[in-house]
């Protein structure tokens, strides 16, 4: 059997730390499920600027285009915050998304019941929260031309074509069909022409999905409702920048940015990355939460390689480890002892064996095993 090739782009800051644990889990899954996965690393972001003078070097471009899936950590380095655009780490990530044509970014937001006390929201508000943000990823303000600045003026351009809106809308409606049958499209149609086009196109596409209910919200109210009544959402469909903002906001429901994964999909190779960034303040300390990266590896198996069983095993292992009370610092409560990035990865690998049996009985949080 030819192996699946996975291009691994660890990136900057905590990226390499969390990706090392995702790799550990993928390797364990490969062994246990007898799936051949060939993982190779390539530079992106600030490390690539340092080594090749380019945040997305030719070597990395070639590798991702030939891969079956791409796993990415995070990019970003404060030392390059004032660098010209072509030398910014974020430019490498945007170029990667454009190169792969991954226009639909799926950001599932699942509240782990055992972490309900880690959210500032009242537990009753979190009950039943299970939503999916479908963020348009290769258009909008991030990519619009003209763009630029001089000393006294700057410009960015928000533009979408009907075709760009339609293809991502279809992804959202298809997803809602498999879920609870509700799409909430988020825009600013009371002000922006682009949003008016967005709303018209989404409404038209929605007619093809009679079994899915469609509602439209303005982004300001959507941001409020996401905190006030998060269980009211199923699939949130929105443009690039609104989706970026709303997904970090949604992390508050779950308890930490470090928990949330994503899958970016188009016609070809998919890109899988946690939604968080390079977290420079905690980089190098071995304390970052790797579960978002590990859950992204699960999405890679599910959406990128169509390996649903091993993906589900990883998700169950994450649930089991959390149910046992293991916590990295970002999700540790008062009185909880925390474990490091590497140990969290190791715990997930240990539970993988158990998770291969369907529905393992999660141990109660009141018996937190022998944590060190
Ligand atoms: P960030 O996501 O890096 O960090 C925000 C906060 O969340 C910080 O307090 C950080 O310590 C915490 N955090 C993030 N991930 C964590 C994890 N896995 N475990 C524990 N805590 C975690 O966002 P920021 O500080 O706004 O940006 C830092 C850099 O990352 C910038 O250069 C930015 O451009 C970049 N960035 C990159 C990506 C990406 O590569 N996809 C995403 C967001 C930000
Ligand atoms: C994300 C990040 C990126 C984005 C940045 C680093 C370009 O915030 O993946 O959410 O805005 O898309
Ligand atoms: Mn973001």
CSV table of C-alpha atoms and ligand atoms in Angstrom, one decimal, residues 10-12 14 18 44 72-81 88-90 93 97 107 135 244 248 256-260 262 273-283 287-293 328-331 341, ligand 1:
chain,number,residue,atom,x,y,z
A,10,UNK,CA,5.3,23.4,12.3
A,11,UNK,CA,5.9,27.1,11.9
A,12,UNK,CA,6.7,29.5,14.7
A,14,UNK,CA,4.3,27.2,20.0
A,18,UNK,CA,1.9,21.4,19.6
A,44,UNK,CA,6.8,28.2,6.9
A,72,UNK,CA,0.2,23.3,10.1
A,73,UNK,CA,1.1,24.6,13.6
A,74,UNK,CA,1.1,28.4,13.6
A,75,UNK,CA,3.0,31.3,12.2
A,76,UNK,CA,3.9,34.7,13.6
A,77,UNK,CA,6.8,36.3,15.3
A,78,UNK,CA,6.9,39.7,17.1
A,79,UNK,CA,10.3,40.5,15.6
A,80,UNK,CA,8.7,40.6,12.1
A,81,UNK,CA,5.7,42.7,13.1
A,88,UNK,CA,5.7,38.7,7.2
A,89,UNK,CA,5.0,35.1,8.5
A,90,UNK,CA,1.2,35.7,8.1
A,93,UNK,CA,0.0,31.4,5.6
A,97,UNK,CA,-4.3,29.0,1.7
A,107,UNK,CA,-14.0,25.4,12.7
A,135,UNK,CA,-15.4,30.7,7.3
A,244,UNK,CA,-11.7,34.9,12.1
A,248,UNK,CA,-11.7,33.3,18.6
A,256,UNK,CA,-9.3,27.9,25.7
A,257,UNK,CA,-8.2,28.9,22.3
A,258,UNK,CA,-5.7,26.0,22.5
A,259,UNK,CA,-8.6,23.5,22.1
A,260,UNK,CA,-10.0,24.4,18.8
A,262,UNK,CA,-9.8,23.5,11.9
A,273,UNK,CA,-4.4,23.7,11.7
A,274,UNK,CA,-5.4,24.7,15.2
A,275,UNK,CA,-7.2,28.1,15.2
A,276,UNK,CA,-4.7,29.6,17.6
A,277,UNK,CA,-1.5,31.5,16.8
A,278,UNK,CA,2.1,31.2,17.7
A,279,UNK,CA,1.5,32.5,21.3
A,280,UNK,CA,5.0,34.0,21.7
A,281,UNK,CA,4.5,34.7,25.4
A,282,UNK,CA,4.4,31.0,26.2
A,283,UNK,CA,6.6,29.6,23.4
A,287,UNK,CA,3.1,24.5,28.5
A,288,UNK,CA,1.0,25.1,25.4
A,289,UNK,CA,-2.1,23.0,24.9
A,290,UNK,CA,-1.6,20.6,22.1
A,291,UNK,CA,-5.2,19.4,21.9
A,292,UNK,CA,-6.3,21.9,19.2
A,293,UNK,CA,-3.4,20.6,17.1
A,328,UNK,CA,-2.6,21.9,30.5
A,329,UNK,CA,-2.2,25.3,32.2
A,330,UNK,CA,-4.7,27.2,30.1
A,331,UNK,CA,-7.5,24.8,31.1
A,341,UNK,CA,2.5,19.9,26.2
B,1,LIG,P1,-2.5,33.6,19.8
B,1,LIG,O1,-3.6,32.7,19.4
B,1,LIG,O2,-1.1,33.3,19.5
B,1,LIG,O3,-2.6,33.8,21.4
B,1,LIG,C1,-3.8,34.4,22.0
B,1,LIG,C2,-3.8,33.9,23.5
B,1,LIG,O4,-4.1,32.5,23.6
B,1,LIG,C3,-2.5,34.1,24.2
B,1,LIG,O5,-2.8,34.4,25.6
B,1,LIG,C4,-1.9,32.7,24.1
B,1,LIG,O6,-0.9,32.4,25.1
B,1,LIG,C5,-3.1,31.8,24.2
B,1,LIG,N1,-2.9,30.6,23.5
B,1,LIG,C6,-3.0,30.4,22.1
B,1,LIG,N2,-2.8,29.1,21.8
B,1,LIG,C7,-2.6,28.5,23.0
B,1,LIG,C8,-2.4,27.1,23.3
B,1,LIG,N3,-2.3,26.1,22.3
B,1,LIG,N4,-2.2,26.7,24.6
B,1,LIG,C9,-2.3,27.7,25.5
B,1,LIG,N5,-2.6,29.0,25.3
B,1,LIG,C10,-2.7,29.4,24.0
B,1,LIG,O7,-2.9,35.0,19.2
B,1,LIG,P2,-2.1,36.5,19.2
B,1,LIG,O8,-1.4,36.6,20.5
B,1,LIG,O9,-3.1,37.5,18.8
B,1,LIG,O10,-1.0,36.3,18.0
B,1,LIG,C11,0.3,35.9,18.2
B,1,LIG,C12,0.9,35.6,16.8
B,1,LIG,O11,0.3,34.5,16.2
B,1,LIG,C13,0.8,36.8,15.8
B,1,LIG,O12,2.0,36.9,15.1
B,1,LIG,C14,-0.3,36.4,14.9
B,1,LIG,O13,-0.3,36.9,13.7
B,1,LIG,C15,-0.1,34.9,14.9
B,1,LIG,N6,-1.3,34.1,14.6
B,1,LIG,C16,-1.2,33.0,13.8
B,1,LIG,C17,-2.2,32.2,13.5
B,1,LIG,C18,-2.0,31.0,12.6
B,1,LIG,O14,-0.9,30.7,12.3
B,1,LIG,N7,-3.1,30.4,12.2
B,1,LIG,C19,-3.5,32.4,14.2
B,1,LIG,C20,-3.6,33.5,15.1
B,1,LIG,C21,-2.5,34.3,15.3
